[in-house]
Short mmCIF file of C-alpha atoms in Angstrom, two decimals:
data_model
loop_
_atom_site.label_atom_id
_atom_site.label_comp_id
_atom_site.label_asym_id
_atom_site.label_seq_id
_atom_site.Cartn_x
_atom_site.Cartn_y
_atom_site.Cartn_z
CA MET A 1 -38.29 -91.18 -26.35
CA SER A 2 -41.45 -91.48 -28.42
CA LEU A 3 -44.64 -92.68 -26.77
CA ASN A 4 -45.59 -94.61 -29.93
CA GLY A 5 -46.39 -98.18 -28.93
CA LYS A 6 -45.76 -97.62 -25.21
CA GLY A 7 -49.35 -97.66 -23.99
CA ALA A 8 -52.62 -99.40 -24.71
CA VAL A 9 -56.25 -98.94 -23.78
CA THR A 10 -56.96 -102.21 -21.99
CA GLY A 11 -60.35 -101.42 -20.50
CA ILE A 12 -63.39 -99.36 -21.48
CA GLY A 13 -66.60 -98.81 -19.58
CA GLU A 14 -69.75 -96.80 -20.12
CA THR A 15 -73.07 -96.46 -18.39
CA GLN A 16 -76.32 -95.94 -20.22
CA TYR A 17 -76.53 -92.37 -21.53
CA MET A 18 -79.70 -90.49 -20.71
CA ARG A 19 -81.34 -87.34 -19.47
CA GLY A 20 -82.65 -87.18 -15.94
CA SER A 21 -80.57 -89.94 -14.39
CA PRO A 22 -81.43 -90.53 -10.73
CA LYS A 23 -77.77 -91.44 -10.07
CA SER A 24 -75.18 -88.96 -8.77
CA ALA A 25 -72.20 -87.98 -10.93
CA PHE A 26 -69.85 -89.87 -8.59
CA ARG A 27 -71.94 -93.03 -8.77
CA LEU A 28 -71.90 -92.81 -12.58
CA GLN A 29 -68.09 -92.38 -12.47
CA ILE A 30 -67.73 -95.40 -10.19
CA GLU A 31 -70.06 -97.59 -12.27
CA ALA A 32 -68.19 -96.75 -15.50
CA SER A 33 -64.85 -97.32 -13.74
CA LEU A 34 -65.85 -100.75 -12.44
CA LYS A 35 -66.95 -101.75 -15.94
CA ALA A 36 -63.65 -100.55 -17.47
CA ILE A 37 -61.59 -102.37 -14.83
CA GLU A 38 -63.55 -105.57 -15.34
CA ASP A 39 -63.27 -105.17 -19.12
CA ALA A 40 -59.48 -105.09 -18.68
CA GLY A 41 -59.60 -108.28 -16.61
CA LEU A 42 -58.31 -106.42 -13.56
CA THR A 43 -59.65 -105.76 -10.08
CA PRO A 44 -59.95 -102.24 -8.63
CA LYS A 45 -56.96 -102.90 -6.38
CA ASP A 46 -54.76 -103.37 -9.48
CA ILE A 47 -55.20 -99.69 -10.33
CA ASP A 48 -52.15 -97.68 -9.27
CA GLY A 49 -52.71 -94.46 -11.22
CA ILE A 50 -55.80 -92.25 -11.42
CA ILE A 51 -56.46 -89.18 -13.58
CA PRO A 52 -60.02 -88.00 -12.90
CA ILE A 53 -61.63 -85.85 -15.55
CA GLY A 54 -61.75 -82.72 -13.49
CA ILE A 55 -64.75 -80.55 -14.19
CA THR A 56 -67.40 -82.40 -12.29
CA GLY A 57 -65.26 -85.30 -11.17
CA ALA A 58 -64.32 -86.58 -7.77
CA PRO A 59 -60.61 -86.38 -6.84
CA ALA A 60 -58.28 -89.37 -7.16
CA GLU A 61 -58.46 -89.84 -3.41
CA ALA A 62 -62.19 -90.61 -3.60
CA PHE A 63 -61.54 -93.48 -6.01
CA ALA A 64 -58.57 -94.78 -4.00
CA THR A 65 -60.65 -94.72 -0.83
CA ASN A 66 -63.67 -96.47 -2.33
CA PHE A 67 -61.60 -99.07 -4.18
CA GLY A 68 -59.27 -99.77 -1.25
CA ILE A 69 -56.18 -98.92 -3.29
CA GLU A 70 -53.32 -99.05 -0.81
CA ASP A 71 -50.47 -97.72 -2.93
CA LEU A 72 -51.63 -95.17 -5.47
CA ARG A 73 -48.43 -94.19 -7.26
CA PHE A 74 -49.63 -91.57 -9.71
CA SER A 75 -52.40 -88.99 -9.86
CA ALA A 76 -52.81 -85.89 -12.00
CA VAL A 77 -55.46 -83.66 -13.49
CA ALA A 78 -55.51 -82.34 -17.06
CA PRO A 79 -57.60 -79.15 -17.08
CA LEU A 80 -58.39 -78.92 -20.82
CA GLY A 81 -62.18 -79.13 -20.71
CA GLY A 82 -63.32 -81.55 -23.40
CA ALA A 83 -59.74 -82.24 -24.39
CA SER A 84 -58.98 -83.50 -20.87
CA GLY A 85 -59.75 -87.14 -21.68
CA ILE A 86 -57.11 -87.47 -24.38
CA ALA A 87 -54.65 -85.22 -22.54
CA SER A 88 -55.11 -87.58 -19.59
CA VAL A 89 -54.36 -90.59 -21.80
CA GLN A 90 -51.14 -88.81 -22.80
CA ALA A 91 -50.21 -88.27 -19.14
CA ALA A 92 -51.07 -91.90 -18.35
CA VAL A 93 -48.90 -93.31 -21.15
CA ALA A 94 -46.02 -91.01 -20.16
CA ALA A 95 -46.26 -92.13 -16.52
CA ILE A 96 -46.44 -95.81 -17.52
CA ALA A 97 -43.53 -95.48 -19.97
CA ALA A 98 -41.48 -93.85 -17.21
CA GLY A 99 -42.16 -96.83 -14.95
CA ILE A 100 -44.10 -94.82 -12.38
CA CYS A 101 -47.20 -97.01 -12.45
CA ASN A 102 -48.86 -99.92 -14.30
CA HIS A 103 -52.59 -99.39 -14.75
CA VAL A 104 -54.10 -95.91 -14.90
CA LEU A 105 -57.83 -95.36 -14.47
CA ILE A 106 -59.36 -92.33 -16.22
CA PRO A 107 -62.89 -91.91 -14.88
CA SER A 108 -65.52 -89.41 -15.99
CA GLY A 109 -69.18 -88.94 -15.35
CA ARG A 110 -71.71 -86.21 -14.92
CA ASN A 111 -75.24 -85.58 -13.90
CA VAL A 112 -76.29 -82.28 -15.44
CA THR A 113 -79.88 -82.84 -14.37
CA SER A 114 -78.90 -82.20 -10.78
CA GLY A 115 -75.53 -80.51 -11.29
CA ALA A 116 -74.33 -77.41 -13.05
CA ARG A 117 -74.89 -76.93 -16.75
CA ALA A 118 -71.91 -75.96 -18.89
CA GLY A 119 -72.91 -72.33 -19.35
CA VAL A 120 -72.98 -71.66 -15.64
CA ARG A 121 -70.00 -73.77 -14.67
CA ILE A 122 -67.41 -72.18 -16.98
CA HIS A 123 -67.57 -68.82 -15.28
CA GLN A 124 -66.35 -70.39 -12.04
CA MET A 125 -63.27 -71.83 -13.76
CA PRO A 126 -59.90 -70.04 -13.50
CA GLN A 127 -59.08 -70.57 -17.20
CA PHE A 128 -62.10 -68.43 -18.10
CA HIS A 129 -61.39 -65.55 -15.69
CA LEU A 130 -60.74 -62.89 -18.36
CA VAL A 131 -63.86 -63.92 -20.26
CA THR A 132 -65.80 -63.86 -16.99
CA GLU A 133 -64.60 -60.33 -16.21
CA PHE A 134 -64.88 -58.71 -19.65
CA GLU A 135 -67.42 -60.71 -21.67
CA TYR A 136 -69.85 -62.45 -19.30
CA PRO A 137 -71.25 -59.13 -17.96
CA LEU A 138 -72.11 -58.15 -21.58
CA GLY A 139 -74.25 -61.25 -22.07
CA ALA A 140 -71.65 -63.62 -23.53
CA ILE A 141 -72.71 -66.39 -21.16
CA ALA A 142 -72.62 -69.84 -22.73
CA PRO A 143 -70.09 -71.70 -24.88
CA ALA A 144 -72.47 -71.32 -27.87
CA GLN A 145 -72.12 -67.54 -27.60
CA LEU A 146 -68.36 -67.60 -27.03
CA TYR A 147 -67.68 -69.96 -29.97
CA ALA A 148 -70.18 -68.53 -32.46
CA PRO A 149 -67.85 -65.68 -33.54
CA MET A 150 -65.26 -68.31 -34.63
CA ALA A 151 -67.86 -69.95 -36.85
CA ARG A 152 -69.13 -66.62 -38.17
CA ARG A 153 -65.57 -65.56 -39.07
CA HIS A 154 -65.07 -68.86 -40.93
CA MET A 155 -68.33 -68.36 -42.83
CA GLU A 156 -67.39 -64.80 -43.82
CA LEU A 157 -63.85 -65.73 -44.89
CA TYR A 158 -64.57 -69.00 -46.67
CA GLY A 159 -68.27 -69.06 -47.52
CA THR A 160 -68.95 -71.96 -45.16
CA SER A 161 -72.71 -72.43 -44.85
CA SER A 162 -75.24 -73.47 -42.25
CA ARG A 163 -76.28 -76.33 -44.57
CA GLN A 164 -72.71 -77.63 -44.32
CA PHE A 165 -73.01 -77.51 -40.52
CA ALA A 166 -76.21 -79.52 -40.99
CA GLU A 167 -74.29 -82.27 -42.81
CA VAL A 168 -72.36 -82.87 -39.60
CA ALA A 169 -75.49 -82.93 -37.43
CA VAL A 170 -77.32 -85.34 -39.74
CA ALA A 171 -74.40 -87.80 -39.89
CA MET A 172 -74.00 -87.84 -36.10
CA ARG A 173 -77.72 -88.42 -35.62
CA GLU A 174 -77.78 -91.28 -38.11
CA HIS A 175 -74.99 -93.03 -36.20
CA ALA A 176 -76.63 -92.43 -32.81
CA VAL A 177 -79.89 -94.00 -33.97
CA MET A 178 -78.04 -97.09 -35.25
CA HIS A 179 -75.77 -97.31 -32.20
CA GLY A 180 -78.45 -97.75 -29.56
CA ASN A 181 -76.83 -96.31 -26.42
CA ALA A 182 -77.64 -92.73 -27.32
CA VAL A 183 -79.88 -90.02 -25.94
CA MET A 184 -81.25 -89.06 -29.38
CA LYS A 185 -83.26 -91.76 -31.13
CA LYS A 186 -85.00 -90.05 -34.08
CA PRO A 187 -83.28 -89.37 -37.42
CA ILE A 188 -83.04 -85.77 -38.63
CA THR A 189 -82.74 -84.20 -42.07
CA ILE A 190 -80.91 -81.14 -43.37
CA GLU A 191 -84.27 -79.36 -43.40
CA ASP A 192 -84.91 -80.26 -39.74
CA HIS A 193 -81.59 -78.61 -38.95
CA GLN A 194 -82.41 -75.53 -41.02
CA ASN A 195 -85.78 -75.23 -39.30
CA SER A 196 -84.43 -75.60 -35.76
CA ARG A 197 -84.49 -72.39 -33.75
CA MET A 198 -81.57 -70.01 -33.68
CA ILE A 199 -79.64 -70.10 -30.40
CA ALA A 200 -76.51 -68.01 -30.97
CA ASP A 201 -76.27 -67.07 -34.65
CA PRO A 202 -74.93 -68.90 -36.63
CA PHE A 203 -75.61 -71.82 -34.26
CA ARG A 204 -79.08 -73.31 -34.40
CA LEU A 205 -80.39 -75.76 -31.82
CA LEU A 206 -79.22 -78.74 -33.91
CA ASP A 207 -75.68 -77.31 -34.12
CA CYS A 208 -75.39 -77.66 -30.34
CA SER A 209 -74.39 -80.72 -28.35
CA LEU A 210 -76.51 -82.33 -25.69
CA GLU A 211 -76.49 -81.95 -21.95
CA SER A 212 -76.72 -85.50 -20.69
CA ASP A 213 -76.05 -87.83 -17.77
CA GLY A 214 -73.78 -90.84 -17.70
CA GLY A 215 -70.29 -92.14 -17.05
CA ALA A 216 -67.36 -93.30 -19.18
CA ALA A 217 -63.99 -94.64 -18.09
CA LEU A 218 -60.73 -95.99 -19.51
CA VAL A 219 -57.94 -98.18 -18.20
CA ILE A 220 -54.51 -97.47 -19.72
CA SER A 221 -51.73 -100.06 -19.35
CA ALA A 222 -48.31 -100.76 -20.83
CA ALA A 223 -48.58 -101.96 -24.44
CA GLU A 224 -46.63 -105.15 -23.70
CA ARG A 225 -49.37 -106.14 -21.25
CA VAL A 226 -52.08 -106.43 -23.93
CA ARG A 227 -51.33 -110.12 -24.56
CA ASP A 228 -52.28 -110.88 -20.94
CA MET A 229 -55.47 -108.84 -20.96
CA ARG A 230 -59.03 -109.93 -21.56
CA GLN A 231 -59.80 -107.88 -24.68
CA PRO A 232 -58.16 -107.46 -28.10
CA GLY A 233 -55.30 -104.97 -27.79
CA VAL A 234 -55.61 -101.39 -28.95
CA VAL A 235 -52.29 -99.55 -28.87
CA ILE A 236 -51.69 -95.81 -28.68
CA ALA A 237 -49.56 -94.89 -31.69
CA GLY A 238 -49.58 -91.10 -31.59
CA ILE A 239 -50.80 -88.61 -29.02
CA ALA A 240 -50.41 -84.89 -28.36
CA GLU A 241 -52.12 -81.90 -26.82
CA GLY A 242 -52.04 -78.37 -28.20
CA HIS A 243 -53.11 -74.99 -26.90
CA PRO A 244 -54.35 -72.20 -29.15
CA ASP A 245 -52.80 -68.77 -29.53
CA SER A 246 -54.34 -66.47 -26.94
CA PRO A 247 -55.54 -69.42 -24.84
CA SER A 248 -57.47 -67.22 -22.38
CA SER A 249 -59.55 -65.29 -24.90
CA ILE A 250 -61.05 -66.13 -28.29
CA THR A 251 -61.71 -62.43 -28.83
CA GLN A 252 -57.98 -61.68 -28.78
CA ARG A 253 -56.92 -64.72 -30.87
CA PRO A 254 -54.99 -63.60 -33.97
CA ASP A 255 -56.57 -66.29 -36.15
CA MET A 256 -59.97 -67.16 -34.75
CA THR A 257 -60.35 -70.10 -37.11
CA ARG A 258 -57.34 -72.02 -35.78
CA LEU A 259 -57.64 -74.24 -32.69
CA GLY A 260 -55.07 -75.83 -30.41
CA ILE A 261 -55.36 -79.10 -32.30
CA ALA A 262 -53.58 -77.44 -35.25
CA LYS A 263 -50.44 -77.68 -33.10
CA ALA A 264 -51.17 -81.13 -31.67
CA ALA A 265 -52.11 -82.94 -34.89
CA PRO A 266 -48.74 -82.74 -36.71
CA ARG A 267 -47.04 -84.07 -33.56
CA ALA A 268 -49.50 -86.96 -33.19
CA PHE A 269 -49.35 -87.92 -36.88
CA ALA A 270 -45.52 -87.76 -36.84
CA MET A 271 -45.34 -89.88 -33.68
CA ALA A 272 -47.60 -92.53 -35.21
CA GLY A 273 -45.93 -92.32 -38.61
CA VAL A 274 -49.26 -92.13 -40.41
CA SER A 275 -51.03 -89.54 -42.55
CA PRO A 276 -54.68 -88.41 -42.50
CA ALA A 277 -55.34 -90.55 -45.59
CA GLU A 278 -54.64 -93.71 -43.56
CA ILE A 279 -57.29 -92.96 -40.91
CA GLN A 280 -60.23 -95.39 -41.29
CA VAL A 281 -62.48 -94.10 -38.52
CA ALA A 282 -62.52 -90.78 -36.67
CA GLU A 283 -64.18 -89.79 -33.40
CA ILE A 284 -64.03 -86.00 -33.51
CA TYR A 285 -65.08 -83.79 -30.60
CA ASP A 286 -68.34 -82.20 -31.63
CA CYS A 287 -69.58 -79.75 -29.03
CA PHE A 288 -70.81 -77.76 -32.04
CA THR A 289 -71.05 -78.81 -35.69
CA TYR A 290 -68.61 -76.09 -36.77
CA ILE A 291 -65.94 -77.35 -34.36
CA VAL A 292 -65.82 -80.64 -36.33
CA ILE A 293 -65.28 -78.75 -39.59
CA CYS A 294 -62.56 -76.59 -38.08
CA GLN A 295 -60.71 -79.57 -36.58
CA LEU A 296 -60.81 -81.48 -39.89
CA GLU A 297 -58.95 -78.53 -41.43
CA ASP A 298 -56.57 -78.09 -38.50
CA MET A 299 -55.67 -81.82 -38.62
CA GLY A 300 -54.90 -81.62 -42.34
CA PHE A 301 -57.79 -83.67 -43.77
CA CYS A 302 -58.36 -80.66 -46.04
CA LYS A 303 -57.04 -77.12 -46.39
CA LYS A 304 -58.20 -74.24 -44.19
CA GLY A 305 -61.51 -73.04 -45.55
CA GLU A 306 -62.38 -76.31 -47.30
CA GLY A 307 -63.91 -78.08 -44.31
CA GLY A 308 -67.46 -77.15 -45.24
CA ALA A 309 -67.17 -78.76 -48.66
CA PHE A 310 -65.28 -81.71 -47.12
CA VAL A 311 -68.24 -82.79 -44.98
CA GLU A 312 -70.75 -82.63 -47.86
CA ASN A 313 -72.18 -85.65 -49.65
CA GLY A 314 -72.12 -87.89 -46.60
CA ARG A 315 -68.34 -88.06 -46.23
CA LEU A 316 -68.67 -88.42 -42.43
CA ARG A 317 -71.38 -91.10 -42.59
CA LEU A 318 -70.81 -94.85 -42.44
CA GLY A 319 -69.81 -95.87 -45.94
CA GLY A 320 -68.42 -92.38 -46.58
CA GLY A 321 -64.77 -91.49 -47.01
CA LEU A 322 -64.19 -90.73 -43.32
CA PRO A 323 -66.78 -92.37 -41.03
CA THR A 324 -66.94 -90.02 -38.06
CA ASN A 325 -68.51 -90.29 -34.63
CA THR A 326 -69.84 -93.79 -35.11
CA HIS A 327 -71.51 -93.45 -31.67
CA GLY A 328 -73.35 -90.23 -32.49
CA GLY A 329 -70.94 -87.93 -30.70
CA LEU A 330 -71.76 -85.14 -28.29
CA LEU A 331 -74.38 -83.95 -30.76
CA SER A 332 -76.53 -87.08 -30.61
CA GLN A 333 -75.13 -89.78 -28.28
CA ALA A 334 -74.26 -87.87 -25.11
CA HIS A 335 -72.03 -85.09 -23.84
CA MET A 336 -69.51 -87.14 -21.93
CA LEU A 337 -66.66 -84.60 -22.33
CA GLY A 338 -65.26 -86.59 -25.24
CA MET A 339 -64.55 -89.67 -23.14
CA ASN A 340 -67.27 -91.42 -25.13
CA HIS A 341 -65.24 -90.66 -28.28
CA VAL A 342 -62.22 -92.52 -26.91
CA VAL A 343 -64.36 -95.45 -25.73
CA GLU A 344 -65.98 -95.68 -29.17
CA LEU A 345 -62.63 -95.59 -31.00
CA VAL A 346 -61.39 -98.50 -28.90
CA ARG A 347 -64.58 -100.43 -29.59
CA GLN A 348 -64.20 -99.86 -33.33
CA LEU A 349 -60.57 -101.00 -33.37
CA ARG A 350 -61.44 -104.12 -31.37
CA GLY A 351 -64.11 -104.91 -33.97
CA GLN A 352 -66.83 -104.53 -31.31
CA GLY A 353 -68.60 -101.61 -33.00
CA GLY A 354 -71.86 -103.47 -33.50
CA ALA A 355 -74.30 -101.83 -35.92
CA THR A 356 -71.95 -98.92 -36.61
CA GLN A 357 -68.75 -100.98 -37.00
CA VAL A 358 -66.47 -99.65 -39.75
CA GLU A 359 -65.53 -102.75 -41.70
CA GLY A 360 -61.92 -103.80 -41.08
CA ALA A 361 -61.01 -100.72 -39.02
CA GLU A 362 -57.43 -101.07 -37.82
CA ILE A 363 -56.35 -97.47 -37.38
CA GLY A 364 -58.32 -94.48 -36.24
CA LEU A 365 -58.21 -91.28 -34.28
CA ALA A 366 -60.09 -89.42 -31.59
CA THR A 367 -59.92 -85.73 -30.75
CA GLY A 368 -60.81 -83.51 -27.85
CA TYR A 369 -61.58 -79.80 -27.77
CA GLY A 370 -62.03 -77.80 -24.64
CA ASP A 371 -62.38 -74.51 -22.87
CA LEU A 372 -61.44 -71.73 -25.30
CA GLY A 373 -59.74 -73.90 -27.93
CA ASP A 374 -57.49 -76.44 -26.22
CA GLY A 375 -57.04 -79.52 -28.35
CA ALA A 376 -55.82 -83.09 -28.03
CA MET A 377 -55.59 -85.95 -30.46
CA VAL A 378 -54.84 -89.65 -30.23
CA ILE A 379 -54.16 -92.14 -33.01
CA MET A 380 -54.71 -95.78 -32.08
CA ARG A 381 -54.16 -99.01 -33.93
CA ARG A 382 -55.23 -102.60 -33.46
CA ALA A 383 -52.37 -104.55 -31.88
CA MET B 1 -83.24 -51.41 -19.65
CA ALA B 2 -80.50 -52.29 -17.29
CA THR B 3 -81.48 -54.76 -14.64
CA THR B 4 -79.78 -55.50 -11.38
CA ASP B 5 -79.47 -59.24 -11.93
CA LYS B 6 -76.97 -59.16 -14.81
CA PRO B 7 -73.50 -60.41 -13.92
CA LEU B 8 -71.07 -57.72 -12.83
CA PRO B 9 -67.40 -57.47 -13.77
CA HIS B 10 -65.14 -58.49 -10.91
CA GLU B 11 -62.23 -56.11 -11.23
CA THR B 12 -58.74 -57.14 -10.24
CA GLU B 13 -55.61 -55.23 -9.31
CA ASP B 14 -54.54 -55.50 -12.97
CA SER B 15 -57.82 -54.26 -14.42
CA GLN B 16 -58.77 -51.58 -11.86
CA PRO B 17 -57.48 -48.68 -14.04
CA TYR B 18 -59.53 -50.00 -17.00
CA TRP B 19 -62.78 -49.91 -15.03
CA ALA B 20 -61.95 -46.51 -13.50
CA LYS B 21 -61.52 -45.06 -17.03
CA ALA B 22 -64.64 -46.85 -18.23
CA LYS B 23 -66.65 -45.06 -15.52
CA GLY B 24 -65.59 -41.83 -17.23
CA GLY B 25 -66.61 -43.18 -20.62
CA VAL B 26 -63.07 -43.83 -21.83
CA LEU B 27 -61.85 -47.11 -23.33
CA ALA B 28 -58.33 -47.60 -21.97
CA ILE B 29 -55.69 -50.06 -23.10
CA GLN B 30 -52.85 -51.33 -20.97
CA ARG B 31 -49.34 -50.64 -22.33
CA CYS B 32 -46.03 -52.15 -21.31
CA ALA B 33 -44.01 -49.37 -19.69
CA ASP B 34 -40.78 -50.94 -20.94
CA CYS B 35 -41.31 -52.12 -24.54
CA GLY B 36 -44.53 -50.25 -25.30
CA ARG B 37 -46.55 -53.27 -26.43
CA LEU B 38 -50.30 -52.85 -25.97
CA ARG B 39 -52.20 -55.67 -24.31
CA HIS B 40 -55.83 -56.40 -23.73
CA TYR B 41 -57.43 -57.84 -21.64
CA PRO B 42 -55.38 -56.33 -18.77
CA ARG B 43 -52.94 -58.67 -17.07
CA LEU B 44 -49.85 -58.79 -14.92
CA VAL B 45 -47.00 -59.43 -17.35
CA CYS B 46 -45.97 -58.28 -20.85
CA ASP B 47 -45.90 -61.35 -23.06
CA ASN B 48 -43.20 -59.75 -25.22
CA CYS B 49 -40.54 -58.56 -22.73
CA HIS B 50 -41.99 -59.96 -19.48
CA SER B 51 -41.89 -56.61 -17.74
CA LEU B 52 -44.29 -56.15 -14.84
CA GLU B 53 -44.44 -52.38 -15.33
CA ALA B 54 -47.46 -51.01 -17.20
CA ASP B 55 -49.22 -47.76 -17.95
CA TRP B 56 -52.40 -46.95 -19.88
CA ILE B 57 -53.42 -45.14 -23.05
CA ASP B 58 -56.84 -43.87 -24.07
CA ALA B 59 -58.12 -45.62 -27.19
CA SER B 60 -59.66 -43.52 -29.95
CA GLY B 61 -62.79 -45.66 -29.89
CA ARG B 62 -62.52 -46.24 -33.63
CA ALA B 63 -62.65 -49.90 -34.63
CA VAL B 64 -63.68 -52.31 -37.37
CA LEU B 65 -65.92 -55.35 -37.06
CA HIS B 66 -64.01 -58.66 -36.97
CA SER B 67 -66.79 -61.12 -36.16
CA TRP B 68 -70.05 -61.33 -34.24
CA THR B 69 -72.87 -63.46 -32.92
CA VAL B 70 -76.53 -62.68 -32.45
CA ALA B 71 -77.87 -63.98 -29.15
CA HIS B 72 -81.38 -65.30 -29.66
CA HIS B 73 -81.51 -67.47 -26.54
CA ALA B 74 -80.94 -65.90 -23.13
CA PHE B 75 -78.61 -68.19 -21.20
CA HIS B 76 -78.91 -65.92 -18.15
CA PRO B 77 -82.18 -64.44 -16.85
CA GLY B 78 -80.62 -60.98 -16.76
CA PHE B 79 -80.61 -60.90 -20.57
CA ALA B 80 -84.08 -62.31 -21.20
CA GLY B 81 -85.42 -58.86 -22.02
CA ASP B 82 -82.54 -58.05 -24.37
CA VAL B 83 -82.70 -60.86 -26.97
CA PRO B 84 -81.96 -60.69 -29.78
CA TYR B 85 -78.77 -58.70 -29.20
CA VAL B 86 -75.56 -58.55 -31.21
CA LEU B 87 -72.20 -59.27 -29.56
CA ALA B 88 -69.44 -57.83 -31.73
CA THR B 89 -65.75 -58.71 -31.77
CA VAL B 90 -63.99 -55.61 -33.06
CA GLU B 91 -60.44 -54.71 -33.92
CA LEU B 92 -59.53 -51.43 -32.24
CA GLU B 93 -57.58 -48.89 -34.29
CA GLU B 94 -54.69 -49.35 -31.83
CA GLY B 95 -54.48 -53.12 -32.54
CA PRO B 96 -56.06 -55.15 -29.71
CA ARG B 97 -59.57 -56.51 -30.03
CA ALA B 98 -62.57 -55.93 -27.80
CA LEU B 99 -65.99 -57.48 -27.32
CA GLY B 100 -69.00 -55.23 -27.02
CA ILE B 101 -72.71 -54.97 -27.62
CA LEU B 102 -73.36 -53.70 -31.15
CA ASP B 103 -76.20 -51.20 -31.25
CA CYS B 104 -77.91 -52.25 -34.47
CA PRO B 105 -80.72 -54.54 -35.58
CA ALA B 106 -79.94 -58.26 -35.59
CA ASP B 107 -80.51 -58.42 -39.35
CA ALA B 108 -78.44 -55.36 -40.22
CA GLY B 109 -76.35 -57.07 -42.91
CA LEU B 110 -73.11 -56.98 -40.95
CA LYS B 111 -69.79 -57.45 -42.75
CA PRO B 112 -66.23 -57.82 -41.46
CA GLY B 113 -64.38 -54.53 -41.81
CA MET B 114 -67.43 -52.40 -41.07
CA ALA B 115 -66.40 -49.25 -39.16
CA VAL B 116 -67.76 -48.86 -35.63
CA THR B 117 -67.18 -46.51 -32.68
CA ALA B 118 -67.06 -47.33 -28.97
CA ARG B 119 -69.00 -45.89 -26.07
CA PHE B 120 -69.75 -47.01 -22.52
CA GLU B 121 -73.23 -47.33 -21.15
CA GLN B 122 -73.33 -46.86 -17.39
CA ARG B 123 -75.75 -49.47 -16.09
CA ALA B 124 -77.95 -48.83 -13.07
CA ASP B 125 -76.23 -51.73 -11.33
CA GLY B 126 -72.92 -49.84 -11.53
CA ALA B 127 -71.38 -51.83 -14.38
CA SER B 128 -69.83 -50.00 -17.33
CA GLU B 129 -71.02 -51.78 -20.46
CA LEU B 130 -68.96 -51.47 -23.66
CA HIS B 131 -71.06 -50.75 -26.74
CA PHE B 132 -70.27 -50.14 -30.38
CA ALA B 133 -72.33 -48.39 -33.01
CA PRO B 134 -71.90 -48.34 -36.78
CA ALA B 135 -69.73 -45.30 -37.55
#
């Protein structure tokens, strides 16, 4: 059984994205969830499946208790870091297609101002335990330091340049400024990127994503329900997760420049029956600029090693060949674990993209990347 | 200088022999006692034949540079006095890779394939810290 056409995103919700929110992570999760449920035209008691985004999230029971859900039929957790959102959509569609439940809520939200920042948190996570034992004590602390050797290897093998990384950062910032609900509000240039301070060579400050506060949530329902729902239907056409070789250690990975999405993308494209050339808008997980370039290659938008040249000349900007991260992404909108990428894709395919709407967008994709290279990808189309 | 507030390795039953050898300045690699496959970092099961039996070999310490990063920002206060420092991913002569601190200037003109040799620095806090130096 293929999951193509079995599920739809019927509700999306987001809070304002900011730094220094006075609201707790759970409150932000609840606020985003209530917006998504209302957007779907449902009430909280209609939710019968919950997949919380795990890292800083409350368990399913906390949502069931607060919403008064009397018969929660499905709960799960997808521990793929920033790929968890899309992996959770996959689990939701599978559960709905199997008849287990009807409406699955996927809530996320974080307050990094009061909670743990990414660099500290990862070393408490079981999927990082080998890194925590053998690399953390040497001073390999934060994701920037763990991922930088992948980027450096790519640069040495293929001549990829820091100015090409800058192309990604500049495009994301341009979209964030136009979008409005974004933490970063000032445009940047290639030179601004080149002048930003070095964090973990080759990553400069403007290669790194934000730490921000906010909430984002999705409601997933059966595709045949979209006619009855409040909003224009957006159907899931292809979806897959993929795990990299040597999933517990980048150091030991045979090919450091290949991520888990290289395995997921062919499955998702085949399920949807579309090719990269048909994608009109892309929301690509962008914890670091290089990770966008690597995923573009791994998904087949260009050959391995050509991603740097691919992003040049404004290809990722609105009006370019592949408008990407029309919300500004993790680099310039907010770090919402990639849930904001899924929300934005749905908004684009509904035609509700506002100032950053890609004209006539009917088919697009979103990706997630997490932990030490886990990947997930979803292709959606307007119903 | 070593400081006491750097993170320490938390050794496990699987990795205990590695850290014991490291105390003596030797880089050890776990080997499957059944099929002979080397594996690093140490773990319970051989991913080739799924045997739970393992022994250890001493690595030569000879390696080549595979990739690296230069830490300019200290994400942990224990490393604030060390920046900039080079973290090197190296390919050991025996096959597996290792991560270590590369003892060279941050602007040393590093290239993949550069020959390096391993040594352990015994920190005052009791940790054995893997280092490499250009050969």
